[in-house]
Amino acid sequence: MRQELGYKEKSGQSTKFGQWYADRVQDPQFRNAPWCDMFLAWAADKADISDYVGEFAWTPSHAAWFIEQGAWTQKPEPGALVFYDWSGGKSYKGVDHVGVVERVNGEKIHTIEANVDRVWLKRKTRETDKVVGYGVPRMVKANAERLDEIRSTERPFVSPPRHEGGHGSPLDLLGTPPALLAAMVLVTVVLSLRVTGRRRGTHRRLPWPWNAPSTPDKAPAKEKALVIGRAPVAEERPQPKPHPAPAQPRPARSRVPAGPALQPAKHPSPARRRPYGPD
């Protein structure tokens, strides 16, 4: 950085720092742009510390980056980037210019700045009343190392150790989440099928063992056809009943020849006496 002291921009505000940055971001408009921040990006790249300094061309964005990194302070120190607002504001959004603090002397800071006095890269001695804040690269580095240390000590979730004993009983699976889920799905399917059958006006009975009839099935063929998931079977035609054999003639009964009618036996009755007749 010190080797570049005394550098002067070319005509049309062209600089080698702007050319380098334009090629870096693939945007030619930066070749002739204000170059105070692009010089710092170029110097950080040469020193291989871009991760802690940042690469920016717009100073408000650069100040915001230090704030996000937790490396923003109001106390100057050598090596810190100093951000100015020439109107005296204290918000990073109003930053106009940036430089590097070379040393601190009381209330004044000695800096190296580019694009000062319109065309120069030179040392400056400034008061701090126009300073918005300082971005500290060493703090960026320390925070990054601390974050890496935290990540390196993180351990993934460790599952409980498994017992290497004999094989468990199949009944051990009944209380597991997959078994409970399967039971819930089965109950839901059964209930939905029963509700669907009732809405259609028929009560379907699933062919489960507990629904099997205890006596031989004498239901009509229509009811037998209502089996879930199968096409109805054609109704069985009733078998014709065999014609009864002709009745055999009964043998004629032998008749007893009729004799004279049996008259009741007449008992002789005593002769009546005539009244007042002679004996």
Coordinates of C-alpha atoms in Angstrom, one line a residue, residues 31-274:
R31 CA -13.0 1.9 -14.8
N32 CA -13.8 5.6 -14.5
A33 CA -15.6 5.6 -11.1
P34 CA -14.4 7.2 -7.9
W35 CA -11.6 4.9 -6.7
C36 CA -11.0 5.5 -3.0
D37 CA -12.7 2.2 -2.0
M38 CA -11.5 0.3 -5.0
F39 CA -7.9 1.0 -4.1
L40 CA -8.5 -0.6 -0.6
A41 CA -10.0 -3.7 -2.3
W42 CA -7.0 -3.9 -4.6
A43 CA -4.5 -3.6 -1.7
A44 CA -6.4 -6.2 0.4
D45 CA -6.3 -8.6 -2.5
K46 CA -2.5 -8.1 -2.9
A47 CA -2.1 -8.8 0.8
D48 CA -4.5 -11.8 0.7
I49 CA -6.7 -10.4 3.4
S50 CA -9.8 -9.7 1.3
D51 CA -11.9 -11.9 3.6
Y52 CA -11.3 -9.4 6.5
V53 CA -11.3 -6.2 4.6
G54 CA -14.0 -6.7 2.0
E55 CA -14.1 -5.8 -1.7
F56 CA -16.4 -2.8 -2.4
A57 CA -16.6 0.3 -4.6
W58 CA -19.5 2.0 -2.8
T59 CA -18.6 3.2 0.7
P60 CA -22.0 3.0 2.4
S61 CA -22.2 -0.7 1.5
H62 CA -18.7 -1.2 2.8
A63 CA -19.5 0.4 6.2
A64 CA -22.7 -1.7 6.4
W65 CA -20.6 -4.9 5.8
F66 CA -18.4 -4.1 8.8
I67 CA -21.5 -3.5 10.9
E68 CA -22.9 -6.9 9.9
Q69 CA -19.6 -8.5 10.8
G70 CA -19.7 -7.1 14.3
A71 CA -16.5 -5.2 13.6
W72 CA -17.7 -1.6 13.8
T73 CA -16.4 0.8 16.4
Q74 CA -16.0 4.5 17.3
K75 CA -12.4 4.1 18.5
P76 CA -9.6 4.6 15.9
E77 CA -6.6 2.2 15.8
P78 CA -3.9 1.5 13.2
G79 CA -5.1 -0.7 10.4
A80 CA -8.8 0.2 10.8
L81 CA -10.7 1.6 7.9
V82 CA -12.1 5.1 8.6
F83 CA -15.4 6.2 7.0
Y84 CA -16.2 9.9 6.6
D85 CA -19.4 11.9 6.0
W86 CA -18.3 15.4 4.9
S87 CA -21.7 16.8 6.0
G88 CA -21.0 15.7 9.6
G89 CA -23.7 13.0 9.7
K90 CA -23.3 9.9 11.9
S91 CA -25.2 7.3 9.8
Y92 CA -23.4 4.8 7.6
K93 CA -25.8 5.6 4.9
G94 CA -24.2 9.1 4.4
V95 CA -20.6 7.9 4.1
D96 CA -18.8 9.8 1.3
H97 CA -15.2 8.6 1.6
V98 CA -12.9 5.9 3.1
G99 CA -9.2 5.6 4.0
V100 CA -6.9 3.5 6.2
V101 CA -5.7 4.6 9.7
E102 CA -1.9 4.5 9.7
R103 CA -1.5 5.9 13.3
V104 CA -3.4 7.8 15.9
N105 CA -2.0 11.0 17.5
G106 CA -4.3 12.4 20.2
E107 CA -7.5 13.7 18.6
K108 CA -6.1 13.4 15.1
I109 CA -5.6 10.4 12.9
H110 CA -3.0 9.9 10.2
T111 CA -4.3 8.1 7.2
I112 CA -3.5 6.8 3.7
E113 CA -6.3 7.7 1.3
A114 CA -6.9 7.4 -2.4
N115 CA -8.8 9.8 -4.7
V116 CA -8.0 12.8 -2.4
D117 CA -7.3 16.3 -3.6
R118 CA -9.2 15.1 -6.7
V119 CA -6.5 12.9 -8.3
W120 CA -4.0 11.7 -5.7
L121 CA -3.2 8.7 -3.5
K122 CA -1.5 10.2 -0.5
R123 CA -1.2 10.6 3.3
K124 CA -3.6 12.8 5.2
T125 CA -3.9 14.1 8.7
R126 CA -7.5 14.6 9.8
E127 CA -9.8 15.6 12.6
T128 CA -12.3 13.1 13.8
D129 CA -15.4 15.4 13.7
K130 CA -16.3 14.1 10.2
V131 CA -15.7 10.4 11.0
V132 CA -18.8 8.2 11.0
G133 CA -17.0 5.1 12.4
Y134 CA -14.3 2.6 11.9
G135 CA -14.3 -0.9 10.4
V136 CA -11.7 -3.1 12.0
P137 CA -10.4 -6.1 10.0
R138 CA -8.8 -7.8 13.0
M139 CA -12.3 -8.0 14.6
V140 CA -13.7 -9.6 11.4
K141 CA -10.9 -12.2 11.6
A142 CA -11.4 -12.8 15.3
N143 CA -15.2 -13.3 14.8
A144 CA -14.6 -15.6 11.9
E145 CA -12.2 -17.8 13.9
R146 CA -14.5 -17.9 16.8
L147 CA -17.4 -19.0 14.5
D148 CA -15.2 -21.7 13.0
E149 CA -14.2 -22.9 16.5
I150 CA -17.9 -23.1 17.5
R151 CA -18.7 -25.1 14.3
S152 CA -15.8 -27.5 14.9
T153 CA -17.1 -28.3 18.4
E154 CA -20.6 -29.0 17.3
R155 CA -21.5 -32.6 17.4
P156 CA -24.4 -34.2 15.5
F157 CA -27.2 -35.9 17.4
V158 CA -26.0 -39.2 18.8
S159 CA -28.6 -41.9 18.8
P160 CA -28.9 -44.1 21.9
P161 CA -26.8 -47.2 21.9
R162 CA -28.4 -50.4 20.6
H163 CA -28.4 -53.5 22.6
E164 CA -26.5 -56.3 20.9
G165 CA -28.4 -59.0 22.7
G166 CA -30.6 -61.7 21.0
H167 CA -33.3 -60.9 18.6
G168 CA -36.3 -59.4 20.2
S169 CA -39.8 -60.7 20.1
P170 CA -42.1 -59.6 17.2
L171 CA -44.4 -58.2 19.8
D172 CA -41.8 -55.6 20.6
L173 CA -42.9 -53.8 17.3
L174 CA -46.4 -53.2 18.5
G175 CA -45.5 -50.1 20.5
T176 CA -43.3 -48.6 17.8
P177 CA -44.4 -45.5 15.8
P178 CA -44.6 -47.5 12.5
A179 CA -46.9 -50.0 14.1
L180 CA -49.1 -47.3 15.6
L181 CA -49.2 -45.5 12.2
A182 CA -50.2 -48.6 10.4
A183 CA -53.0 -49.3 12.9
M184 CA -54.3 -45.8 12.5
V185 CA -54.3 -46.1 8.7
L186 CA -56.1 -49.5 8.9
V187 CA -58.8 -48.1 11.2
T188 CA -59.3 -45.1 9.0
V189 CA -59.7 -47.2 5.8
V190 CA -62.2 -49.5 7.6
L191 CA -64.3 -46.7 8.9
S192 CA -64.3 -44.9 5.5
L193 CA -65.5 -48.0 3.8
R194 CA -68.3 -48.6 6.3
V195 CA -69.4 -44.9 6.0
T196 CA -69.3 -45.1 2.2
G197 CA -71.5 -48.2 2.2
R198 CA -74.0 -46.6 4.5
R199 CA -74.2 -43.5 2.4
R200 CA -75.0 -45.6 -0.7
G201 CA -77.9 -47.2 1.1
T202 CA -76.2 -50.6 1.6
H203 CA -74.5 -52.1 4.6
R204 CA -71.4 -53.8 3.4
R205 CA -69.8 -56.4 5.7
L206 CA -66.2 -57.0 5.1
P207 CA -65.0 -60.6 4.6
W208 CA -63.1 -60.7 7.9
P209 CA -63.0 -63.8 10.0
W210 CA -65.1 -62.3 12.7
N211 CA -67.9 -61.6 10.2
A212 CA -68.1 -65.2 8.9
P213 CA -71.5 -66.7 9.4
S214 CA -71.8 -69.6 11.9
T215 CA -74.3 -71.4 9.7
P216 CA -74.1 -72.3 6.0
D217 CA -74.7 -69.3 3.9
K218 CA -78.3 -69.4 2.6
A219 CA -78.4 -65.8 1.5
P220 CA -79.6 -65.1 -2.0
A221 CA -77.1 -64.9 -4.9
K222 CA -77.4 -61.0 -4.9
E223 CA -76.0 -60.7 -1.4
K224 CA -73.2 -63.2 -2.2
A225 CA -72.2 -61.0 -5.1
L226 CA -71.5 -57.9 -2.8
V227 CA -67.9 -58.7 -2.1
I228 CA -65.6 -55.7 -1.9
G229 CA -63.1 -55.4 -4.7
R230 CA -64.7 -58.1 -6.9
A231 CA -67.2 -58.0 -9.7
P232 CA -70.6 -59.4 -8.9
V233 CA -71.2 -63.0 -10.0
A234 CA -74.2 -63.7 -12.1
E235 CA -77.2 -65.0 -10.1
E236 CA -77.5 -68.7 -10.0
R237 CA -80.6 -69.9 -11.7
P238 CA -82.9 -72.0 -9.5
Q239 CA -82.8 -75.7 -10.5
P240 CA -86.1 -77.0 -11.8
K241 CA -87.9 -79.2 -9.2
P242 CA -88.4 -82.8 -10.3
H243 CA -92.0 -83.7 -11.2
P244 CA -93.7 -85.9 -8.6
A245 CA -94.3 -89.5 -9.6
P246 CA -97.9 -90.3 -10.6
A247 CA -99.9 -91.6 -7.6
Q248 CA -100.4 -95.4 -7.6
P249 CA -104.1 -96.5 -7.5
R250 CA -105.1 -97.8 -4.2
P251 CA -106.3 -101.4 -4.2
A252 CA -110.1 -101.7 -4.1
R253 CA -111.5 -102.8 -0.9
S254 CA -113.5 -106.0 -0.9
R255 CA -117.1 -105.3 -0.1
V256 CA -119.1 -107.6 2.2
P257 CA -122.4 -108.6 0.5
A258 CA -125.2 -107.0 2.1
G259 CA -127.7 -109.4 3.7
P260 CA -131.1 -108.7 5.0
A261 CA -131.2 -105.8 7.2
L262 CA -130.8 -106.8 10.7
Q263 CA -133.9 -105.9 12.4
P264 CA -133.8 -105.4 16.1
A265 CA -135.1 -108.5 18.0
K266 CA -138.6 -108.1 19.0
H267 CA -139.2 -109.1 22.6
P268 CA -142.7 -110.4 23.2
S269 CA -144.6 -108.0 25.3
P270 CA -147.2 -109.2 27.7
A271 CA -150.8 -109.0 26.5
R272 CA -152.5 -106.0 27.7
R273 CA -155.5 -106.4 29.7
R274 CA -158.6 -104.8 28.6

